CSV table of C-alpha atoms and ligand atoms in Angstrom, one decimal:
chain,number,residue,atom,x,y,z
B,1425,UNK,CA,0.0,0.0,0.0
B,1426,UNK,CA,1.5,3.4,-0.9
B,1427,UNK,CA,0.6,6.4,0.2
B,1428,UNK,CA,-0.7,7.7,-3.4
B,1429,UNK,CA,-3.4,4.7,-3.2
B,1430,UNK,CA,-6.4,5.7,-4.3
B,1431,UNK,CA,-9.4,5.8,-1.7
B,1432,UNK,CA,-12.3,4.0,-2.3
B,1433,UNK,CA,-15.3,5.3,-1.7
B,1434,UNK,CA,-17.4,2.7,0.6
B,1435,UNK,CA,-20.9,4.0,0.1
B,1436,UNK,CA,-21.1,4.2,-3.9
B,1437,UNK,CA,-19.9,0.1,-3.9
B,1438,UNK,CA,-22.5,0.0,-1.0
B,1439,UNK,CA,-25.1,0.2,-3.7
B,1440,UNK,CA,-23.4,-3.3,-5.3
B,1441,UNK,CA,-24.9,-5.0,-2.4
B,1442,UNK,CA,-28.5,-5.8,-2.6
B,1443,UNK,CA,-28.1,-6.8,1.5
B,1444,UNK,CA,-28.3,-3.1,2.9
B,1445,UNK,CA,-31.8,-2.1,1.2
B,1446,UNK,CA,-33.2,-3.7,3.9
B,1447,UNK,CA,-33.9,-2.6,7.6
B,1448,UNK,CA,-33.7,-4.6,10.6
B,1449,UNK,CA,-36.2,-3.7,13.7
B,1450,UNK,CA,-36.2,-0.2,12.2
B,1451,UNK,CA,-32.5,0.5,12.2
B,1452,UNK,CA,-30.3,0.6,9.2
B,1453,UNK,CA,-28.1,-2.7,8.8
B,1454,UNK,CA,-24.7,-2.6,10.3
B,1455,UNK,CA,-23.1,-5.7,8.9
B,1456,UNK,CA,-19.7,-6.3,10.9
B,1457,UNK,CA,-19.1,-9.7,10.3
B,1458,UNK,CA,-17.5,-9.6,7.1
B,1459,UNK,CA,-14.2,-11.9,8.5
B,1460,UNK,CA,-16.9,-14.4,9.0
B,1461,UNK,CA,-18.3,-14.3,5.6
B,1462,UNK,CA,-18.8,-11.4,3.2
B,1463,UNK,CA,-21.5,-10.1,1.6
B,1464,UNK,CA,-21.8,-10.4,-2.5
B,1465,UNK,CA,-22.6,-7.8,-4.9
B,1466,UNK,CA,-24.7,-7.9,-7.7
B,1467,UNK,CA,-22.3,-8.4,-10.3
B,1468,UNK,CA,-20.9,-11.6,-8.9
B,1469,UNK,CA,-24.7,-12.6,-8.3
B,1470,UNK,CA,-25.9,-11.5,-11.7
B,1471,UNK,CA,-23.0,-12.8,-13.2
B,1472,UNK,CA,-23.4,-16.3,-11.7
B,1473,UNK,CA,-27.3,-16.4,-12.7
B,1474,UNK,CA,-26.4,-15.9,-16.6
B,1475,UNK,CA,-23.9,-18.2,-16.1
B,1476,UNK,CA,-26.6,-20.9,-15.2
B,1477,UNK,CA,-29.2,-19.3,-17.7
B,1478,UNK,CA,-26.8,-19.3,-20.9
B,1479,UNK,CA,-23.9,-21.8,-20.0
B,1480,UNK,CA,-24.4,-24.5,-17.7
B,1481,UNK,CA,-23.6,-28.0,-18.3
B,1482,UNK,CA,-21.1,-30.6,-16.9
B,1483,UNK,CA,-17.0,-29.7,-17.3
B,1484,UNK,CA,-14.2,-31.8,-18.6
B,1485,UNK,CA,-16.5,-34.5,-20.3
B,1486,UNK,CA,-18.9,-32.7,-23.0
B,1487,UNK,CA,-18.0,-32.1,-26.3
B,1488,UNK,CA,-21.3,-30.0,-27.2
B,1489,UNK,CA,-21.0,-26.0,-26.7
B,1490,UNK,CA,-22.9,-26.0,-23.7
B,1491,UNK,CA,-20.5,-28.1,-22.3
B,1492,UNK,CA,-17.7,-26.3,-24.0
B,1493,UNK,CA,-19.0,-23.0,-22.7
B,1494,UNK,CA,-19.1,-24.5,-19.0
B,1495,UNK,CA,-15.6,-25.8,-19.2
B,1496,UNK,CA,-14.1,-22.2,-20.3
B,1497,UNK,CA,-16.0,-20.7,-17.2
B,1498,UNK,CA,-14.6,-23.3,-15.1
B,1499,UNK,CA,-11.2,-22.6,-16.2
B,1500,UNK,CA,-11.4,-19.1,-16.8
B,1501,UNK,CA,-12.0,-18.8,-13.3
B,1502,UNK,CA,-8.6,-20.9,-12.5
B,1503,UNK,CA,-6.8,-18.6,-14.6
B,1504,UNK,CA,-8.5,-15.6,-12.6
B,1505,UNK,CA,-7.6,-16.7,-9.4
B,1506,UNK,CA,-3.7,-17.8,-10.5
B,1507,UNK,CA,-3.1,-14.1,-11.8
B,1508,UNK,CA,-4.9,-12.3,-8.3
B,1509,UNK,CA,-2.1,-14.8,-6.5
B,1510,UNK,CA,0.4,-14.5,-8.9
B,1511,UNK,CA,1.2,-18.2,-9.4
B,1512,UNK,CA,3.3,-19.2,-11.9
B,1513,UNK,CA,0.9,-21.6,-13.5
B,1514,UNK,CA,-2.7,-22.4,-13.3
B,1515,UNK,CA,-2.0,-25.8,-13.1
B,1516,UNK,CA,-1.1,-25.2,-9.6
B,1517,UNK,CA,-4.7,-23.6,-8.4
B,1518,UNK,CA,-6.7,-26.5,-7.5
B,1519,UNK,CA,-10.8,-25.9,-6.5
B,1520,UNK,CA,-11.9,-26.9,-3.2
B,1521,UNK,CA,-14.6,-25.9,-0.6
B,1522,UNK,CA,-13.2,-23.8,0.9
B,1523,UNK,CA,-10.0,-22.7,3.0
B,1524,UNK,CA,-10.4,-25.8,5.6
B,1525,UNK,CA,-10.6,-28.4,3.0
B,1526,UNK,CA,-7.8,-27.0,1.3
B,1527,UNK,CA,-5.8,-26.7,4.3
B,1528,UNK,CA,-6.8,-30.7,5.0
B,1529,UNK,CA,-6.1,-31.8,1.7
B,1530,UNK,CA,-2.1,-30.7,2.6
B,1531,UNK,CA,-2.4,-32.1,6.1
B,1532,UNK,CA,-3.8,-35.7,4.5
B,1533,UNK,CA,-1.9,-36.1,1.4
B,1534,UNK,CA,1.4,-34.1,1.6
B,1535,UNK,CA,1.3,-34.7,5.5
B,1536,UNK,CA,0.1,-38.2,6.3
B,1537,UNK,CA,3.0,-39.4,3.9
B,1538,UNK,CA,6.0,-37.3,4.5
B,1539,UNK,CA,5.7,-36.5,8.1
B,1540,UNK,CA,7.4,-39.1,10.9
B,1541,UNK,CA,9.2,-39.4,14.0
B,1542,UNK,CA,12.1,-37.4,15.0
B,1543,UNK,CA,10.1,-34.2,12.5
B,1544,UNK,CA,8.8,-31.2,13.6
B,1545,UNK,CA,5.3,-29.6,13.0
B,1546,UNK,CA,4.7,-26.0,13.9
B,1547,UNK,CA,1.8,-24.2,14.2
B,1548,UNK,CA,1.0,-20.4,16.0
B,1549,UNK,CA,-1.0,-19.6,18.6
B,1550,UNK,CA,-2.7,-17.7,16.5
B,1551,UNK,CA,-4.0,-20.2,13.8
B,1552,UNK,CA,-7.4,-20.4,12.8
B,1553,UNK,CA,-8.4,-24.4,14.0
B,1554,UNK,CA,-8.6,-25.0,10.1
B,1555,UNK,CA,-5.1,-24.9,10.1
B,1556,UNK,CA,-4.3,-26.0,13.5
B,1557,UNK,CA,-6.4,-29.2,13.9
B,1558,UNK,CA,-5.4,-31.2,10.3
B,1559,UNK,CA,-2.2,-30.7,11.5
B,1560,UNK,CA,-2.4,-31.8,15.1
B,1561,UNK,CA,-3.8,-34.6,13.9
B,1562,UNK,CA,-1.7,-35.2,11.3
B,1563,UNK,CA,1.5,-35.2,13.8
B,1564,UNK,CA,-0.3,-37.7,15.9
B,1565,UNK,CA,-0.7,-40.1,13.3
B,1566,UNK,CA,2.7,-40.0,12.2
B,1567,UNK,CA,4.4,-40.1,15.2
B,1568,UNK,CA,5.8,-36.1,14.7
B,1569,UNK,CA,6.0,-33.9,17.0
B,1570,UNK,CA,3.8,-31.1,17.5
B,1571,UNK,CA,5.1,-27.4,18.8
B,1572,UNK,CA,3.3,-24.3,19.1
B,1573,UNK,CA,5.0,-21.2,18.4
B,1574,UNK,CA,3.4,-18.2,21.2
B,1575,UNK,CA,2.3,-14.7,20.7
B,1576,UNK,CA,3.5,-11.5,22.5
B,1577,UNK,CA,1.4,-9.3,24.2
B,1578,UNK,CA,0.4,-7.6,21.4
B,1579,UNK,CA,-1.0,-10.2,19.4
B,1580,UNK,CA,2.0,-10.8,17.1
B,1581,UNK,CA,4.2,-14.0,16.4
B,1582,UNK,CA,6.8,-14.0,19.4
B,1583,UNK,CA,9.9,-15.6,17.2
B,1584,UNK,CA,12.5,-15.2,20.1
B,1585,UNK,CA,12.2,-19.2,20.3
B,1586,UNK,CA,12.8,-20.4,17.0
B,1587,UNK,CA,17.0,-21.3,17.1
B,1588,UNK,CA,16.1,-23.8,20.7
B,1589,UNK,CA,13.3,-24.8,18.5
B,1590,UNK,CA,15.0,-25.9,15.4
B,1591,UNK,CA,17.1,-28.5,17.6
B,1592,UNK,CA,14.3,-30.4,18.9
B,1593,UNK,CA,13.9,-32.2,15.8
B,1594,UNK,CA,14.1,-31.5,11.7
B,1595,UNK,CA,11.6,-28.7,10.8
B,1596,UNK,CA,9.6,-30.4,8.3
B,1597,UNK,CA,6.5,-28.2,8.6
B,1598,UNK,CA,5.1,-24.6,9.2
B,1599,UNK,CA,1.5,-23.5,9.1
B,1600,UNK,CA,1.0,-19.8,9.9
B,1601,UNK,CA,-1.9,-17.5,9.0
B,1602,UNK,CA,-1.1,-14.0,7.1
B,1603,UNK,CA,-4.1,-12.5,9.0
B,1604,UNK,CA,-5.9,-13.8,11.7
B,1605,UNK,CA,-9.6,-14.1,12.1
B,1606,UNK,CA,-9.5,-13.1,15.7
B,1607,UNK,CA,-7.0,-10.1,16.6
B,1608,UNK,CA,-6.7,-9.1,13.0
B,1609,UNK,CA,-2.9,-9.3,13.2
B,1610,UNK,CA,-1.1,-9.0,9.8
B,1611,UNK,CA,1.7,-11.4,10.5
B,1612,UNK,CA,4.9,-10.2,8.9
B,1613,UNK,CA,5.9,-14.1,8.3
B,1614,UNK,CA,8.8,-13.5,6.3
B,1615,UNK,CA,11.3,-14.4,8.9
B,1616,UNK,CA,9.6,-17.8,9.8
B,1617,UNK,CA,9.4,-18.8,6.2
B,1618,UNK,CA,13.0,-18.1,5.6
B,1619,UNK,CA,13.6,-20.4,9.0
B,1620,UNK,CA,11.3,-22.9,7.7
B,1621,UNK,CA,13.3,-23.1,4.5
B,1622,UNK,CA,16.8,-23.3,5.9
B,1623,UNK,CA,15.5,-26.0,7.6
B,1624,UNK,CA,14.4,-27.8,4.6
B,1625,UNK,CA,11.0,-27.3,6.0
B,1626,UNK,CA,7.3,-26.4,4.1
B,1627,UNK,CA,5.3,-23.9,4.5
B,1628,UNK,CA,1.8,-24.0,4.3
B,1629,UNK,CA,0.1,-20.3,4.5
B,1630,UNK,CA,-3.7,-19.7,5.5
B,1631,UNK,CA,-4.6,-16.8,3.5
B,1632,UNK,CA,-8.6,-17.1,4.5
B,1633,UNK,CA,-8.8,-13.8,5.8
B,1634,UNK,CA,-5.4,-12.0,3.5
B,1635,UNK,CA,-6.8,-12.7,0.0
B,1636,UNK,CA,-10.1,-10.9,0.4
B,1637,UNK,CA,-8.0,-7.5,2.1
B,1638,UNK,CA,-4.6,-7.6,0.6
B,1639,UNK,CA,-2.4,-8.0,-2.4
B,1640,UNK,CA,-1.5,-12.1,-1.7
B,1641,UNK,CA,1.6,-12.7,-3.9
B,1642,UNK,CA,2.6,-16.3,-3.3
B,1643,UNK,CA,6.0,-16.1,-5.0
B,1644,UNK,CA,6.6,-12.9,-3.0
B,1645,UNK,CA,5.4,-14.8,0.3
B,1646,UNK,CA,8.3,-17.6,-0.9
B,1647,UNK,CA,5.4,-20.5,0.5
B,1648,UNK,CA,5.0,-23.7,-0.5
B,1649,UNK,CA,1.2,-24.1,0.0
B,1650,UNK,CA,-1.6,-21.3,0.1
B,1651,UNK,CA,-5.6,-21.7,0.8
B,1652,UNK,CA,-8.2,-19.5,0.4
B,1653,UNK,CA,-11.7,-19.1,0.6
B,1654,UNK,CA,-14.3,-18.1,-2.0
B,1655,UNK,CA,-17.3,-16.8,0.3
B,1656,UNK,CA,-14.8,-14.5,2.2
B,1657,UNK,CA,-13.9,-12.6,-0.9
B,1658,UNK,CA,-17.4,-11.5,-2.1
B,1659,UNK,CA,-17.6,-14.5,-3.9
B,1660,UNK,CA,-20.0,-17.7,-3.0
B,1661,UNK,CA,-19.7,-20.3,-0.8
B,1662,UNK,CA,-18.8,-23.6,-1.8
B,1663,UNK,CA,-15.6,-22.9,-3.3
B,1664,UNK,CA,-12.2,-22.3,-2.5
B,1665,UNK,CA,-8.9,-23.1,-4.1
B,1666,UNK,CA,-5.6,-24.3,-2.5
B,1667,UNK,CA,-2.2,-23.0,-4.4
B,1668,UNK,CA,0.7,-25.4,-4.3
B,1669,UNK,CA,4.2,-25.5,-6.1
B,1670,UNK,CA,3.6,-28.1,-8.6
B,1671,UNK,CA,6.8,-30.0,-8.1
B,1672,UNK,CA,5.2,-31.0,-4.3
B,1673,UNK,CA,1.7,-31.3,-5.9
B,1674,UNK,CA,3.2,-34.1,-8.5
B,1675,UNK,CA,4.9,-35.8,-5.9
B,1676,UNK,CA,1.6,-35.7,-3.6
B,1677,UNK,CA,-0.5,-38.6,-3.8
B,1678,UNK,CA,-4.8,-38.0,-4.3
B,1679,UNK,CA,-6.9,-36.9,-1.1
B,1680,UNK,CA,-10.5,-37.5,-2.8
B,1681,UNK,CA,-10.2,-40.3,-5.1
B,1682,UNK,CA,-13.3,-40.9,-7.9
B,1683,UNK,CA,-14.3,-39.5,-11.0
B,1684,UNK,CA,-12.3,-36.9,-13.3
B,1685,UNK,CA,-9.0,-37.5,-11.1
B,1686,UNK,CA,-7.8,-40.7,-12.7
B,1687,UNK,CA,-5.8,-41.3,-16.0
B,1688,UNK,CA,-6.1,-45.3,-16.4
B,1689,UNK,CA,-8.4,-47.5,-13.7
B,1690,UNK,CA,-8.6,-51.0,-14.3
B,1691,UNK,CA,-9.3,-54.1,-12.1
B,1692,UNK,CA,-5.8,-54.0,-10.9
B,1693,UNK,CA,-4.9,-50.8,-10.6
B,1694,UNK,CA,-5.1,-47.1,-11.6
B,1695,UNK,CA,-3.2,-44.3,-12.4
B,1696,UNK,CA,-3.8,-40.7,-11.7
B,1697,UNK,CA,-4.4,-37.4,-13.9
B,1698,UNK,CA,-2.1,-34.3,-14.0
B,1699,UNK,CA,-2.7,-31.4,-12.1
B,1700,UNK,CA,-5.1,-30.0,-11.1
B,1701,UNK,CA,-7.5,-32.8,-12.0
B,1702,UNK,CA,-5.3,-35.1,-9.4
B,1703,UNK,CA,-7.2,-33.4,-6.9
B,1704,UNK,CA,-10.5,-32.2,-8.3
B,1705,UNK,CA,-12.3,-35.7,-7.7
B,1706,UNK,CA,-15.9,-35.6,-8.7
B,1707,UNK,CA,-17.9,-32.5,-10.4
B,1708,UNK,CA,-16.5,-29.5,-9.8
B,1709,UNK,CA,-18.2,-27.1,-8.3
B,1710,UNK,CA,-18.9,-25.3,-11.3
B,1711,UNK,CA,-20.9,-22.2,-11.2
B,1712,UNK,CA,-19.1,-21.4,-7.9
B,1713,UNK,CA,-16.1,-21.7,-9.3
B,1714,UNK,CA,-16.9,-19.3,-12.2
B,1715,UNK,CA,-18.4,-17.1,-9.0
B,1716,UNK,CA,-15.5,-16.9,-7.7
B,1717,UNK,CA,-13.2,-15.7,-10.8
B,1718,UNK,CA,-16.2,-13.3,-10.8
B,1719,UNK,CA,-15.3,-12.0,-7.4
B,1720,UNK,CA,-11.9,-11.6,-8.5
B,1721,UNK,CA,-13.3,-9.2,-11.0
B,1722,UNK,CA,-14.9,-7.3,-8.7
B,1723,UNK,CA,-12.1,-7.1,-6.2
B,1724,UNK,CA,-9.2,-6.1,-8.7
B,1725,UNK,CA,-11.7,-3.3,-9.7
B,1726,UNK,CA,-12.0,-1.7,-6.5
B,1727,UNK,CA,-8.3,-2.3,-6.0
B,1728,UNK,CA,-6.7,-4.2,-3.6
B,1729,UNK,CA,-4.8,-1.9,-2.1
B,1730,UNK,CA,-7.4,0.6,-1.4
B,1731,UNK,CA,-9.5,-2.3,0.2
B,1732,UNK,CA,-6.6,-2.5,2.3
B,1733,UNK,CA,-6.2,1.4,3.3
B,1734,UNK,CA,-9.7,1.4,4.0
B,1735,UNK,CA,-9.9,-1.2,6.5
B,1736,UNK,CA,-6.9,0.5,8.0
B,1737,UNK,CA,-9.0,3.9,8.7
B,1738,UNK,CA,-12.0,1.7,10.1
B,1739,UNK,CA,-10.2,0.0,12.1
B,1740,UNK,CA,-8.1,2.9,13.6
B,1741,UNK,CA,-11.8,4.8,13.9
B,1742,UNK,CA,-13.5,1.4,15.5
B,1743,UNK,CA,-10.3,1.5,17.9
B,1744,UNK,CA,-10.6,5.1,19.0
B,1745,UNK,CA,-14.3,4.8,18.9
B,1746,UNK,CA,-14.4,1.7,21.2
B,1747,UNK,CA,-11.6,3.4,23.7
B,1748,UNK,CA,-14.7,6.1,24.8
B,1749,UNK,CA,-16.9,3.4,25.8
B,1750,UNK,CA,-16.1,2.1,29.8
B,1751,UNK,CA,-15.1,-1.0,30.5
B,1752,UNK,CA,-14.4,-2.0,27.1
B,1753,UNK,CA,-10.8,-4.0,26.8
B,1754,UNK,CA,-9.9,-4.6,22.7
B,1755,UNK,CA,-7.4,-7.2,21.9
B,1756,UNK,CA,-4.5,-7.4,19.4
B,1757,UNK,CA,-2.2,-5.0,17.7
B,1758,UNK,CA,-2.4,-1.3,16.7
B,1759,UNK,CA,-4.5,-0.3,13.7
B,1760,UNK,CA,-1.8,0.3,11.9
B,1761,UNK,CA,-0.5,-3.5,11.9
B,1762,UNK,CA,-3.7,-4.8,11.7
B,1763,UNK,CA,-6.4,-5.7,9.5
B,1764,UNK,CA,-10.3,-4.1,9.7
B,1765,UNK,CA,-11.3,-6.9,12.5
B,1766,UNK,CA,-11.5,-5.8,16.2
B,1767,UNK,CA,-12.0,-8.2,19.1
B,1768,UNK,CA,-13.2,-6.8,22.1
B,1769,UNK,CA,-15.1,-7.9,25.3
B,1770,UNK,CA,-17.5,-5.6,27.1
B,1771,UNK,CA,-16.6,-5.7,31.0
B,1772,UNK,CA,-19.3,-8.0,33.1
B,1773,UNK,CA,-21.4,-8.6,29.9
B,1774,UNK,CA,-21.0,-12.0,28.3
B,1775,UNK,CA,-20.2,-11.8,24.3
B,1776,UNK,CA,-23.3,-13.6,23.3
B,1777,UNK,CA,-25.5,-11.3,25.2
B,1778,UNK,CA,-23.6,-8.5,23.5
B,1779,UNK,CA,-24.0,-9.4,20.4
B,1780,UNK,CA,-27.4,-10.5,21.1
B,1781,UNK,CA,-28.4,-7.2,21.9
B,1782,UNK,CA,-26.3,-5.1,18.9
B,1783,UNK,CA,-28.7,-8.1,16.4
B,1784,UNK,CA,-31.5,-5.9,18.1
B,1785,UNK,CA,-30.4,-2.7,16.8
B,1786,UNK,CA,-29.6,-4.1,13.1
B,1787,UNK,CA,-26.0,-4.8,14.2
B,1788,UNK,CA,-24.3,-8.1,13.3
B,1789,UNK,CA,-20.6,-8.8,14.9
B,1790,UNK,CA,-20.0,-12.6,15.7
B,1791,UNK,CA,-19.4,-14.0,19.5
B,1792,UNK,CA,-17.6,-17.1,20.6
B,1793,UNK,CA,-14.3,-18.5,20.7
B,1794,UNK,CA,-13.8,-17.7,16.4
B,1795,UNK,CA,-12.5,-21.3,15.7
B,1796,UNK,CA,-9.5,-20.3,18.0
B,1797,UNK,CA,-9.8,-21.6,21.4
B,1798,UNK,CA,-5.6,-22.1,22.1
B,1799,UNK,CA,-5.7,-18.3,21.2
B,1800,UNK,CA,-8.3,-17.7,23.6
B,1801,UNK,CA,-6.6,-20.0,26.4
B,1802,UNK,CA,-4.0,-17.5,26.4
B,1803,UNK,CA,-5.9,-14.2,26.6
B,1804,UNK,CA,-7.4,-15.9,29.3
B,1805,UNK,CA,-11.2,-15.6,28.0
B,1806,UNK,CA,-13.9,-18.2,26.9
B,1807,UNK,CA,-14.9,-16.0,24.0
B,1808,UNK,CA,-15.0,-12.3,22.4
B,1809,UNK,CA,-16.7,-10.0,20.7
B,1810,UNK,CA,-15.8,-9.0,16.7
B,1811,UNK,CA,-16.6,-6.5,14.6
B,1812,UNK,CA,-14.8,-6.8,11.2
B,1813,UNK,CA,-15.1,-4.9,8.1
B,1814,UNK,CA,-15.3,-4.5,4.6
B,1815,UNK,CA,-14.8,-2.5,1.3
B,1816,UNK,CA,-18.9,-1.3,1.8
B,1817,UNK,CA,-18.2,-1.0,5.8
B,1818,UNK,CA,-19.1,3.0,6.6
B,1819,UNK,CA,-18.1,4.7,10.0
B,1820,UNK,CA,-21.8,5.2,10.3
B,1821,UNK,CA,-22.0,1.2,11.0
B,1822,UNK,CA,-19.3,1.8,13.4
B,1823,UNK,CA,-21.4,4.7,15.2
B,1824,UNK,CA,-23.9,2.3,15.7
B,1825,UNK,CA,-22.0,-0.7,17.2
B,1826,UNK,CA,-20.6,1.9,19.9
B,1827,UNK,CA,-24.3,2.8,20.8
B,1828,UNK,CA,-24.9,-0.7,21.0
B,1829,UNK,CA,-22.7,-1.1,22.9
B,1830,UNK,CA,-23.6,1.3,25.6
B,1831,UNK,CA,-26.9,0.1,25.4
B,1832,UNK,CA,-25.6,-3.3,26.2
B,1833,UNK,CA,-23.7,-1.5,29.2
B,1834,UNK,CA,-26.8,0.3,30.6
B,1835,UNK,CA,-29.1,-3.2,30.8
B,1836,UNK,CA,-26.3,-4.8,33.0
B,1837,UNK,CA,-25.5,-2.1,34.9
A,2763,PLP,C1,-8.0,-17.4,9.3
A,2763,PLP,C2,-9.0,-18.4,8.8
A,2763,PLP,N1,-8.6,-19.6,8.3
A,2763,PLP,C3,-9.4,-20.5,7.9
A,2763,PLP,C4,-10.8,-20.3,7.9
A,2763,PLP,C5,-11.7,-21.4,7.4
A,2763,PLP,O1,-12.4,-20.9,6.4
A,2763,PLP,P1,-13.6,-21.8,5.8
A,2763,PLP,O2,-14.6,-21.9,6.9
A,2763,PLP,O3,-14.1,-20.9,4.7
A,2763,PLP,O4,-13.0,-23.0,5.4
A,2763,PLP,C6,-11.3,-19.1,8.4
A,2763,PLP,C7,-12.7,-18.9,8.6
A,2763,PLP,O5,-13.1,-18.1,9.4
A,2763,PLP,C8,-10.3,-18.1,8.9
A,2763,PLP,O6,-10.7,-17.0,9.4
């Protein structure tokens, strides 16, 4: 992000969004739960509806148009999403779900058979369970060890520990978030990739919350595996991809095994297909897919980095906003290291009767532990409070969390 970056201007892309004609008890809607999933504008939806109207039929396997027509959406969208990562190749883009069953198809394949005893596989404290459970299990089936690399007292990656680290055993793995869903840290994760390499180690990057707020570069980031997730990017749910450097794809055996992934199967024995189809076992998710290079679109139009300046300003404003409101303790970094989410808990008020009371007044912000319970273990809470935000966020959404908020206050006084 330069300085010169354009600023976008939230409440003409608000118009995209078909969500905020509506009111909720009266009030306005103030949708704050964008890191949970975002909201999709018309031209993704409208897109995606004369997709199915004009070009819907199965991929891979029909030699009419229709089926021709389907098959360049499909792969369109691969191409889409390879150029807003900048992989090499779009070979190396393969559809999934969504950012957890990408992150489980590296835990089962490329883990299950290259990880052992005597090998090290490290995880943050910070790490969304997607990326902390596959691999947690995956250690325990192999007979690896499993280490957990803490935060400071800010919310950001405490790397002191990584040298006494390194001689417990060969660093084989290292899966690290670039944002996380909880504090909204942007992890600077240069340093532990660089340690993960001169180790000989992978790295396996959770971009879930990055890709829909930042420029994700993965031959910038220097990792070895990348997910993300469609319905966090203004795109639909049901799709996802996972990047991976083609040399450790080929090497990796199948996760799903079925239709579409094989090259020979007879009684015997079969072979697989190339990439990506390896690992795209059974229809694709097809309109999804095409909803997501769609959302890419829309994204690169707004401009990535004045997504990312905007947040910024939100979540400096939510951050001075929440510090006039008593007994109000925010988590995580400064604003200007993290990304527009904002965790908080509301002194003597539990989070879900906070946020119960903000859905009253046309407020939405998510409670609970956010898939991160080892990160909540060490602030010392069950659960939080979070507000996150969005390219159509507006301060005015803001305004009316904090007089939720002090609503909230006033009935458990
Ligand atoms: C940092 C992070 N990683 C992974 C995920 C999992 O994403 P999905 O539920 O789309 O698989 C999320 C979802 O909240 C997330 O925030």
């Amino acid at each position: 992000m330069t300085p010169a970056t354009k600023a976008l201007d939230a409440r003409k892309l608000r118009a995209d969004f078909a969500i905020f004609e509506q009111t909720f008890a009266g009030k306005p809607l103030a949708y704050l739960d964008s890191a949970n999933t975002s909201q999709k504008p018309r031209q993704v939806l409208d897109a995606m509806t004369e997709f199915y109207e004009t070009s819907y039929a199965n991929v891979h396997r029909a030699v009419y148009e229709l089926g021709e027509r389907a098959t360049a959406g499909l792969e369109g969208a691969r191409e889409k999403v390879a150029r807003f990562l900048n992989a090499p190749s779009a070979r190396e883009i393969v559809f999934v779900r969504n950012a957890t069953e990408a992150l489980n198809l590296v835990a089962y394949s490329w883990g299950l058979s290259n990880l052992g005893a005597g090998d090290l596989v490290v995880v943050t404290e910070l790490e969304h369970h997607s990326n902390f459970v596959p691999w947690q299990f995956a250690a325990k089936q192999t007979g690896a060890s499993f280490r957990m690399l803490p935060l400071d007292d800010q919310g950001e990656l405490d790397l002191s520990g990584l040298d006494e680290l390194a001689r417990e055993g060969n660093v084989k793995l290292v899966a690290v978030n670039l944002v996380s869903n909880s504090l909204g840290t942007i992890n600077d994760i240069a340093p532990l990739v660089r340690w993960a390499h001169e180790h000989g180690g992978v790295v396996v990057c959770d971009a879930a919350q990055a890709a829909p707020h930042t420029r994700v570069d993965v031959q910038a980031l220097d990792v070895d595996f990348l997910a993300i997730s469609g319905h966090k990017m203004c795109g639909p749910s049901g799709i996802g991809a996972l990047w991976g450097r083609s040399e450790l794809l080929h090497a990796m055996p199948p996760f799903l095994m079925g239709g579409h992934m094989i090259h020979a199967v007879t009684y015997e024995k079969t072979t697989f297909g190339e990439l990506p189809a390896k690992f795209e076992a059974g229809t694709s998710p097809i309109a999804e897919a095409y909803g997501l290079g769609c959302a890419v679109d829309y994204l690169e139009g707004v401009g990535l980095d004045a997504i990312e300046r905007h947040e910024h300003e939100l979540a400096a404003y939510a951050l001075e906003r929440l510090a006039d409101v008593p007994g109000v303790q925010v988590y995580g970094p400064p604003a200007d290291r993290r990304a527009g989410i904002v965790s908080f808990n509301v002194e003597g008020v539990h989070p879900h009767d906070v946020a119960q009371i903000l859905g009253g007044e046309g407020v939405c912000i998510r409670a609970g532990h956010h898939c991160c319970q080892p990160l909540m273990a060490k602030l010392g809470v069950a659960a939080t409070n979070r507000a996150s935000f969005y390219l159509y966020t507006v301060r005015e959404e803001i305004d009316q969390l904090v007089d939720g908020l002090h609503k909230a206050r006033s009935i458990f006084a």
